[in-house]
PDB file of C-alpha atoms and ligand atoms in Angstrom:
ATOM      1  CA  UNK A1125      -6.670   0.500 -14.279  1.00  0.00           C
ATOM      2  CA  UNK A1126      -2.996   1.154 -13.077  1.00  0.00           C
ATOM      3  CA  UNK A1127      -2.135  -0.699  -9.686  1.00  0.00           C
ATOM      4  CA  UNK A1128       0.867  -0.295  -7.117  1.00  0.00           C
ATOM      5  CA  UNK A1129       0.999  -3.585  -5.254  1.00  0.00           C
ATOM      6  CA  UNK A1130       2.859  -2.754  -1.744  1.00  0.00           C
ATOM      7  CA  UNK A1131       4.038  -4.951   0.721  1.00  0.00           C
ATOM      8  CA  UNK A1132       6.916  -6.122   2.694  1.00  0.00           C
ATOM      9  CA  UNK A1133       9.291  -8.963   1.495  1.00  0.00           C
ATOM     10  CA  UNK A1134       7.587 -11.932   1.773  1.00  0.00           C
ATOM     11  CA  UNK A1135       4.299 -10.733   1.937  1.00  0.00           C
ATOM     12  CA  UNK A1136       2.930 -12.738  -1.172  1.00  0.00           C
ATOM     13  CA  UNK A1137       3.309  -9.645  -3.829  1.00  0.00           C
ATOM     14  CA  UNK A1138       4.614 -12.247  -6.172  1.00  0.00           C
ATOM     15  CA  UNK A1139       1.945 -14.670  -5.870  1.00  0.00           C
ATOM     16  CA  UNK A1140      -0.895 -12.380  -5.731  1.00  0.00           C
ATOM     17  CA  UNK A1141       0.423 -10.464  -8.884  1.00  0.00           C
ATOM     18  CA  UNK A1142       0.530 -13.348 -11.091  1.00  0.00           C
ATOM     19  CA  UNK A1143      -3.252 -14.145 -10.082  1.00  0.00           C
ATOM     20  CA  UNK A1144      -4.264 -10.699 -10.416  1.00  0.00           C
ATOM     21  CA  UNK A1145      -2.309 -10.494 -13.710  1.00  0.00           C
ATOM     22  CA  UNK A1146      -4.423 -13.133 -15.087  1.00  0.00           C
ATOM     23  CA  UNK A1147      -7.880 -12.360 -13.969  1.00  0.00           C
ATOM     24  CA  UNK A1148      -7.833  -8.915 -14.561  1.00  0.00           C
ATOM     25  CA  UNK A1149      -5.606  -9.057 -17.645  1.00  0.00           C
ATOM     26  CA  UNK A1150      -2.970  -6.417 -16.367  1.00  0.00           C
ATOM     27  CA  UNK A1151       0.542  -6.219 -17.418  1.00  0.00           C
ATOM     28  CA  UNK A1152       2.777  -7.561 -14.304  1.00  0.00           C
ATOM     29  CA  UNK A1153       6.022  -5.274 -14.247  1.00  0.00           C
ATOM     30  CA  UNK A1154       8.185  -6.349 -11.574  1.00  0.00           C
ATOM     31  CA  UNK A1155      11.237  -4.378 -10.533  1.00  0.00           C
ATOM     32  CA  UNK A1156      13.205  -7.386  -8.897  1.00  0.00           C
ATOM     33  CA  UNK A1157      12.553  -9.401 -11.699  1.00  0.00           C
ATOM     34  CA  UNK A1158      13.916  -7.050 -13.900  1.00  0.00           C
ATOM     35  CA  UNK A1159      16.825  -6.936 -12.287  1.00  0.00           C
ATOM     36  CA  UNK A1160      17.150 -10.365 -11.497  1.00  0.00           C
ATOM     37  CA  UNK A1161      16.982 -10.939 -15.343  1.00  0.00           C
ATOM     38  CA  UNK A1162      20.054  -8.477 -15.996  1.00  0.00           C
ATOM     39  CA  UNK A1163      21.929 -10.260 -13.276  1.00  0.00           C
ATOM     40  CA  UNK A1164      21.774 -13.472 -15.013  1.00  0.00           C
ATOM     41  CA  UNK A1165      22.384 -11.968 -18.748  1.00  0.00           C
ATOM     42  CA  UNK A1166      25.411  -9.817 -17.187  1.00  0.00           C
ATOM     43  CA  UNK A1167      24.301  -6.811 -18.389  1.00  0.00           C
ATOM     44  CA  UNK A1168      25.637  -3.376 -16.332  1.00  0.00           C
ATOM     45  CA  UNK A1169      22.419  -2.759 -14.666  1.00  0.00           C
ATOM     46  CA  UNK A1170      23.020  -6.396 -13.479  1.00  0.00           C
ATOM     47  CA  UNK A1171      26.227  -6.003 -11.939  1.00  0.00           C
ATOM     48  CA  UNK A1172      25.143  -2.681 -10.405  1.00  0.00           C
ATOM     49  CA  UNK A1173      22.082  -4.101  -8.929  1.00  0.00           C
ATOM     50  CA  UNK A1174      23.638  -7.057  -7.635  1.00  0.00           C
ATOM     51  CA  UNK A1175      25.705  -5.469  -4.762  1.00  0.00           C
ATOM     52  CA  UNK A1176      22.724  -3.859  -3.745  1.00  0.00           C
ATOM     53  CA  UNK A1177      20.599  -6.522  -3.989  1.00  0.00           C
ATOM     54  CA  UNK A1178      22.733  -9.059  -1.877  1.00  0.00           C
ATOM     55  CA  UNK A1179      23.169  -6.365   0.924  1.00  0.00           C
ATOM     56  CA  UNK A1180      19.488  -6.051   1.294  1.00  0.00           C
ATOM     57  CA  UNK A1181      19.409  -2.378  -0.156  1.00  0.00           C
ATOM     58  CA  UNK A1182      17.816  -0.517  -2.859  1.00  0.00           C
ATOM     59  CA  UNK A1183      18.945  -0.020  -6.301  1.00  0.00           C
ATOM     60  CA  UNK A1184      19.549   3.622  -6.657  1.00  0.00           C
ATOM     61  CA  UNK A1185      16.652   5.540  -7.640  1.00  0.00           C
ATOM     62  CA  UNK A1186      17.862   7.084 -10.791  1.00  0.00           C
ATOM     63  CA  UNK A1187      18.842   3.614 -12.013  1.00  0.00           C
ATOM     64  CA  UNK A1188      15.574   2.188 -10.999  1.00  0.00           C
ATOM     65  CA  UNK A1189      13.440   4.802 -11.986  1.00  0.00           C
ATOM     66  CA  UNK A1190      14.778   4.733 -15.522  1.00  0.00           C
ATOM     67  CA  UNK A1191      14.080   1.275 -16.197  1.00  0.00           C
ATOM     68  CA  UNK A1192      10.322   2.034 -15.145  1.00  0.00           C
ATOM     69  CA  UNK A1193       9.829   4.920 -17.058  1.00  0.00           C
ATOM     70  CA  UNK A1194      11.368   2.910 -20.286  1.00  0.00           C
ATOM     71  CA  UNK A1195       8.921   0.119 -19.256  1.00  0.00           C
ATOM     72  CA  UNK A1196       5.689   2.324 -19.340  1.00  0.00           C
ATOM     73  CA  UNK A1197       6.507   3.922 -22.331  1.00  0.00           C
ATOM     74  CA  UNK A1198       5.801   0.762 -23.911  1.00  0.00           C
ATOM     75  CA  UNK A1199       2.838  -0.340 -21.622  1.00  0.00           C
ATOM     76  CA  UNK A1200       0.795   2.928 -21.293  1.00  0.00           C
ATOM     77  CA  UNK A1201      -2.059   1.520 -19.208  1.00  0.00           C
ATOM     78  CA  UNK A1202      -3.673  -1.267 -17.304  1.00  0.00           C
ATOM     79  CA  UNK A1203      -0.227  -2.432 -15.683  1.00  0.00           C
ATOM     80  CA  UNK A1204       0.465  -3.414 -11.981  1.00  0.00           C
ATOM     81  CA  UNK A1205       3.894  -2.328 -10.486  1.00  0.00           C
ATOM     82  CA  UNK A1206       5.366  -5.209  -8.100  1.00  0.00           C
ATOM     83  CA  UNK A1207       8.091  -3.849  -6.174  1.00  0.00           C
ATOM     84  CA  UNK A1208       8.185  -0.082  -7.369  1.00  0.00           C
ATOM     85  CA  UNK A1209       7.812   2.272  -6.068  1.00  0.00           C
ATOM     86  CA  UNK A1210      10.140   1.265  -2.921  1.00  0.00           C
ATOM     87  CA  UNK A1211      10.769   5.166  -1.103  1.00  0.00           C
ATOM     88  CA  UNK A1212       8.774   8.305  -1.429  1.00  0.00           C
ATOM     89  CA  UNK A1213      11.210   9.579  -4.018  1.00  0.00           C
ATOM     90  CA  UNK A1214      10.454   6.953  -6.226  1.00  0.00           C
ATOM     91  CA  UNK A1215       6.409   7.562  -5.905  1.00  0.00           C
ATOM     92  CA  UNK A1216       6.771  11.208  -6.337  1.00  0.00           C
ATOM     93  CA  UNK A1217       8.812  10.396  -9.419  1.00  0.00           C
ATOM     94  CA  UNK A1218       6.185   7.456 -10.851  1.00  0.00           C
ATOM     95  CA  UNK A1219       3.288  10.593 -10.200  1.00  0.00           C
ATOM     96  CA  UNK A1220       5.286  12.499 -12.810  1.00  0.00           C
ATOM     97  CA  UNK A1221       5.269   9.862 -15.739  1.00  0.00           C
ATOM     98  CA  UNK A1222       2.248   7.611 -14.749  1.00  0.00           C
ATOM     99  CA  UNK A1223      -1.567   7.809 -13.606  1.00  0.00           C
ATOM    100  CA  UNK A1224      -1.920   5.357 -10.651  1.00  0.00           C
ATOM    101  CA  UNK A1225      -5.251   4.658  -9.693  1.00  0.00           C
ATOM    102  CA  UNK A1226      -5.132   2.513  -6.792  1.00  0.00           C
ATOM    103  CA  UNK A1227      -2.395   1.082  -4.161  1.00  0.00           C
ATOM    104  CA  UNK A1228      -3.046  -2.558  -2.875  1.00  0.00           C
ATOM    105  CA  UNK A1229      -1.124  -2.795   0.302  1.00  0.00           C
ATOM    106  CA  UNK A1230      -0.323  -6.368   1.325  1.00  0.00           C
ATOM    107  CA  UNK A1231      -0.012  -6.293   5.162  1.00  0.00           C
ATOM    108  CA  UNK A1232       1.748  -9.128   7.188  1.00  0.00           C
ATOM    109  CA  UNK A1233       3.186  -9.413  10.688  1.00  0.00           C
ATOM    110  CA  UNK A1234       7.493  -8.751  10.709  1.00  0.00           C
ATOM    111  CA  UNK A1235       7.365 -12.283  12.276  1.00  0.00           C
ATOM    112  CA  UNK A1236       5.823 -14.161   9.781  1.00  0.00           C
ATOM    113  CA  UNK A1237       7.810 -12.669   6.937  1.00  0.00           C
ATOM    114  CA  UNK A1238      11.008 -13.686   8.300  1.00  0.00           C
ATOM    115  CA  UNK A1239       9.537 -17.497   8.463  1.00  0.00           C
ATOM    116  CA  UNK A1240       8.344 -17.037   5.194  1.00  0.00           C
ATOM    117  CA  UNK A1241      11.345 -15.755   3.195  1.00  0.00           C
ATOM    118  CA  UNK A1242      13.476 -18.293   4.698  1.00  0.00           C
ATOM    119  CA  UNK A1243      11.411 -21.184   3.843  1.00  0.00           C
ATOM    120  CA  UNK A1244      10.813 -20.017   0.451  1.00  0.00           C
ATOM    121  CA  UNK A1245      11.474 -22.097  -2.820  1.00  0.00           C
ATOM    122  CA  UNK A1246      11.036 -20.358  -6.178  1.00  0.00           C
ATOM    123  CA  UNK A1247      10.455 -21.720  -9.570  1.00  0.00           C
ATOM    124  CA  UNK A1248      11.211 -20.023 -12.949  1.00  0.00           C
ATOM    125  CA  UNK A1249       7.263 -20.295 -14.020  1.00  0.00           C
ATOM    126  CA  UNK A1250       6.352 -17.616 -11.408  1.00  0.00           C
ATOM    127  CA  UNK A1251       5.466 -20.477  -8.898  1.00  0.00           C
ATOM    128  CA  UNK A1252       6.562 -19.950  -5.020  1.00  0.00           C
ATOM    129  CA  UNK A1253       6.128 -22.624  -2.424  1.00  0.00           C
ATOM    130  CA  UNK A1254       7.145 -22.636   1.584  1.00  0.00           C
ATOM    131  CA  UNK A1255       9.383 -25.671   2.599  1.00  0.00           C
ATOM    132  CA  UNK A1256       6.560 -26.855   5.245  1.00  0.00           C
ATOM    133  CA  UNK A1257       4.291 -27.780   2.554  1.00  0.00           C
ATOM    134  CA  UNK A1258       6.668 -29.371  -0.176  1.00  0.00           C
ATOM    135  CA  UNK A1259       6.840 -32.618   1.755  1.00  0.00           C
ATOM    136  CA  UNK A1260      10.430 -33.099   0.425  1.00  0.00           C
ATOM    137  CA  UNK A1261       9.591 -32.247  -3.079  1.00  0.00           C
ATOM    138  CA  UNK A1262      12.269 -30.498  -4.946  1.00  0.00           C
ATOM    139  CA  UNK A1263      10.074 -29.819  -8.270  1.00  0.00           C
ATOM    140  CA  UNK A1264       7.530 -27.449  -9.097  1.00  0.00           C
ATOM    141  CA  UNK A1265       3.961 -28.770  -8.911  1.00  0.00           C
ATOM    142  CA  UNK A1266       2.706 -26.697 -11.752  1.00  0.00           C
ATOM    143  CA  UNK A1267       5.192 -27.197 -14.457  1.00  0.00           C
ATOM    144  CA  UNK A1268       7.897 -30.056 -13.220  1.00  0.00           C
ATOM    145  CA  UNK A1269      10.790 -27.455 -13.226  1.00  0.00           C
ATOM    146  CA  UNK A1270      13.331 -27.664 -10.183  1.00  0.00           C
ATOM    147  CA  UNK A1271      12.941 -25.393  -7.259  1.00  0.00           C
ATOM    148  CA  UNK A1272      15.726 -22.984  -6.211  1.00  0.00           C
ATOM    149  CA  UNK A1273      16.097 -20.351  -3.440  1.00  0.00           C
ATOM    150  CA  UNK A1274      16.701 -16.897  -4.184  1.00  0.00           C
ATOM    151  CA  UNK A1275      20.125 -15.887  -3.508  1.00  0.00           C
ATOM    152  CA  UNK A1276      18.767 -13.045  -1.396  1.00  0.00           C
ATOM    153  CA  UNK A1277      16.261 -15.272   0.592  1.00  0.00           C
ATOM    154  CA  UNK A1278      19.250 -15.713   3.278  1.00  0.00           C
ATOM    155  CA  UNK A1279      18.430 -14.658   7.138  1.00  0.00           C
ATOM    156  CA  UNK A1280      20.971 -12.032   7.002  1.00  0.00           C
ATOM    157  CA  UNK A1281      19.794 -10.397   3.806  1.00  0.00           C
ATOM    158  CA  UNK A1282      16.094 -10.640   4.784  1.00  0.00           C
ATOM    159  CA  UNK A1283      16.978  -8.791   8.374  1.00  0.00           C
ATOM    160  CA  UNK A1284      18.613  -6.256   6.134  1.00  0.00           C
ATOM    161  CA  UNK A1285      15.465  -6.139   3.541  1.00  0.00           C
ATOM    162  CA  UNK A1286      12.801  -6.047   6.189  1.00  0.00           C
ATOM    163  CA  UNK A1287      14.777  -3.068   7.619  1.00  0.00           C
ATOM    164  CA  UNK A1288      14.648  -1.138   4.441  1.00  0.00           C
ATOM    165  CA  UNK A1289      11.582  -2.018   3.939  1.00  0.00           C
ATOM    166  CA  UNK A1290      10.259  -0.578   7.424  1.00  0.00           C
ATOM    167  CA  UNK A1291      12.249   2.439   7.019  1.00  0.00           C
ATOM    168  CA  UNK A1292      12.114   3.406   3.309  1.00  0.00           C
ATOM    169  CA  UNK A1293       9.101   1.782   1.699  1.00  0.00           C
ATOM    170  CA  UNK A1294       6.495   1.526   4.238  1.00  0.00           C
ATOM    171  CA  UNK A1295       6.068   5.412   4.646  1.00  0.00           C
ATOM    172  CA  UNK A1296       4.185   4.768   0.892  1.00  0.00           C
ATOM    173  CA  UNK A1297       1.028   3.660   2.945  1.00  0.00           C
ATOM    174  CA  UNK A1298       0.564   7.268   4.111  1.00  0.00           C
ATOM    175  CA  UNK A1299       1.655   8.476   1.059  1.00  0.00           C
ATOM    176  CA  UNK A1300      -0.956   6.703  -1.011  1.00  0.00           C
ATOM    177  CA  UNK A1301      -3.608   7.071   1.737  1.00  0.00           C
ATOM    178  CA  UNK A1302      -3.273  11.162   1.543  1.00  0.00           C
ATOM    179  CA  UNK A1303      -3.925  10.545  -2.135  1.00  0.00           C
ATOM    180  CA  UNK A1304      -7.131   8.266  -1.589  1.00  0.00           C
ATOM    181  CA  UNK A1305      -6.001   5.761  -3.486  1.00  0.00           C
ATOM    182  CA  UNK A1306      -5.103   3.027  -0.841  1.00  0.00           C
ATOM    183  CA  UNK A1307      -6.529  -0.289  -0.120  1.00  0.00           C
ATOM    184  CA  UNK A1308      -4.865  -2.145   2.884  1.00  0.00           C
ATOM    185  CA  UNK A1309      -5.584  -6.110   2.663  1.00  0.00           C
ATOM    186  CA  UNK A1310      -4.772  -7.410   6.502  1.00  0.00           C
ATOM    187  CA  UNK A1311      -3.593 -10.970   5.338  1.00  0.00           C
ATOM    188  CA  UNK A1312      -2.204 -11.851   8.687  1.00  0.00           C
ATOM    189  CA  UNK A1313      -2.191 -15.595   8.726  1.00  0.00           C
ATOM    190  CA  UNK A1314      -4.404 -16.133   5.418  1.00  0.00           C
ATOM    191  CA  UNK A1315      -3.977 -18.641   2.819  1.00  0.00           C
ATOM    192  CA  UNK A1316      -2.858 -17.158  -0.743  1.00  0.00           C
ATOM    193  CA  UNK A1317      -6.284 -18.289  -1.702  1.00  0.00           C
ATOM    194  CA  UNK A1318      -7.988 -16.341   1.100  1.00  0.00           C
ATOM    195  CA  UNK A1319      -5.758 -13.205   0.140  1.00  0.00           C
ATOM    196  CA  UNK A1320      -6.963 -13.363  -3.319  1.00  0.00           C
ATOM    197  CA  UNK A1321     -10.634 -13.449  -2.468  1.00  0.00           C
ATOM    198  CA  UNK A1322     -10.167 -10.324  -0.428  1.00  0.00           C
ATOM    199  CA  UNK A1323      -8.111  -9.006  -3.654  1.00  0.00           C
ATOM    200  CA  UNK A1324     -10.946  -9.891  -5.515  1.00  0.00           C
ATOM    201  CA  UNK A1325     -13.346  -7.760  -3.429  1.00  0.00           C
ATOM    202  CA  UNK A1326     -11.294  -4.467  -3.779  1.00  0.00           C
ATOM    203  CA  UNK A1327     -10.594  -4.750  -7.321  1.00  0.00           C
ATOM    204  CA  UNK A1328     -13.782  -6.072  -8.792  1.00  0.00           C
ATOM    205  CA  UNK A1329     -15.164  -2.701  -7.575  1.00  0.00           C
ATOM    206  CA  UNK A1330     -12.301  -0.951  -9.996  1.00  0.00           C
ATOM    207  CA  UNK A1331     -12.417  -3.407 -13.038  1.00  0.00           C
ATOM    208  CA  UNK A1332     -15.660  -4.173 -14.342  1.00  0.00           C
TER     209      UNK A1332
HETATM  210  P1  AMP B2187      11.800  -8.098  -5.048  1.00  0.00           P
HETATM  211  O1  AMP B2187      12.040  -9.016  -5.743  1.00  0.00           O
HETATM  212  O2  AMP B2187      10.822  -6.773  -5.168  1.00  0.00           O
HETATM  213  O3  AMP B2187      11.875  -8.493  -3.431  1.00  0.00           O
HETATM  214  O4  AMP B2187      13.359  -7.292  -5.161  1.00  0.00           O
HETATM  215  C1  AMP B2187      14.476  -7.746  -4.747  1.00  0.00           C
HETATM  216  C2  AMP B2187      15.605  -6.728  -4.923  1.00  0.00           C
HETATM  217  O5  AMP B2187      15.924  -5.630  -6.023  1.00  0.00           O
HETATM  218  C3  AMP B2187      15.280  -5.712  -3.623  1.00  0.00           C
HETATM  219  O6  AMP B2187      15.726  -6.181  -1.978  1.00  0.00           O
HETATM  220  C4  AMP B2187      16.204  -4.413  -4.156  1.00  0.00           C
HETATM  221  O7  AMP B2187      17.484  -4.441  -3.762  1.00  0.00           O
HETATM  222  C5  AMP B2187      15.778  -4.705  -5.825  1.00  0.00           C
HETATM  223  N1  AMP B2187      14.641  -3.629  -5.732  1.00  0.00           N
HETATM  224  C6  AMP B2187      13.591  -4.161  -6.387  1.00  0.00           C
HETATM  225  N2  AMP B2187      12.662  -2.994  -6.729  1.00  0.00           N
HETATM  226  C7  AMP B2187      13.494  -1.783  -6.541  1.00  0.00           C
HETATM  227  C8  AMP B2187      13.044  -0.358  -6.366  1.00  0.00           C
HETATM  228  N3  AMP B2187      11.847  -0.256  -6.548  1.00  0.00           N
HETATM  229  N4  AMP B2187      14.025   0.288  -6.258  1.00  0.00           N
HETATM  230  C9  AMP B2187      15.270   0.109  -5.292  1.00  0.00           C
HETATM  231  N5  AMP B2187      15.599  -1.426  -5.400  1.00  0.00           N
HETATM  232  C10 AMP B2187      14.397  -2.152  -6.025  1.00  0.00           C
END
């Protein structure tokens, strides 16, 4: 079972991806995480990616597609792509080297997204929080590490990221709908637990 996880920045892809990977035994492949690891490691890819990420733009397709192609050569089945594809070109390329069974689309209102991302705090273990629920805490409840704010989670970059999503990524909803592979979860103001309940209802039908 190979899944594409689709959703605007702040829709909760990272949170749901962690839970899905754990419950269904899927390998989680996040292009955003790959770029951030490259930036941290000071690689050539990292240097190139940083300028695009800081501007809220997409890293060029050739670079991104090559990275994913390389990953999928190692992980041939039972994976979940998080943050890829990000436009129709990438989706068409993906269809040339992978067989996607399902696109899980996490739909959230634009207004909520901005608020969520700007208050988001991350932990290196993969957990994420919102300042409104932290009561001043600065460490992760799960592993105790210090929380941090992603560099691109600031109001200026978030505006550009949402714009990029609406213009370039949202057409993928129609792309996968046409292929008969789309399952949309209307997350609205649901808690992550409630969203995961909906995710389970969809995935239990596919994964026995
Ligand atoms: P994410 O962690 O998925 O929000 O990604 C963070 C940033 O990495 C995005 O805003 C893009 O600049 C870049 N990025 C991640 N995935 C892709 C992709 N599939 N294509 C191009 N850029 C990407």
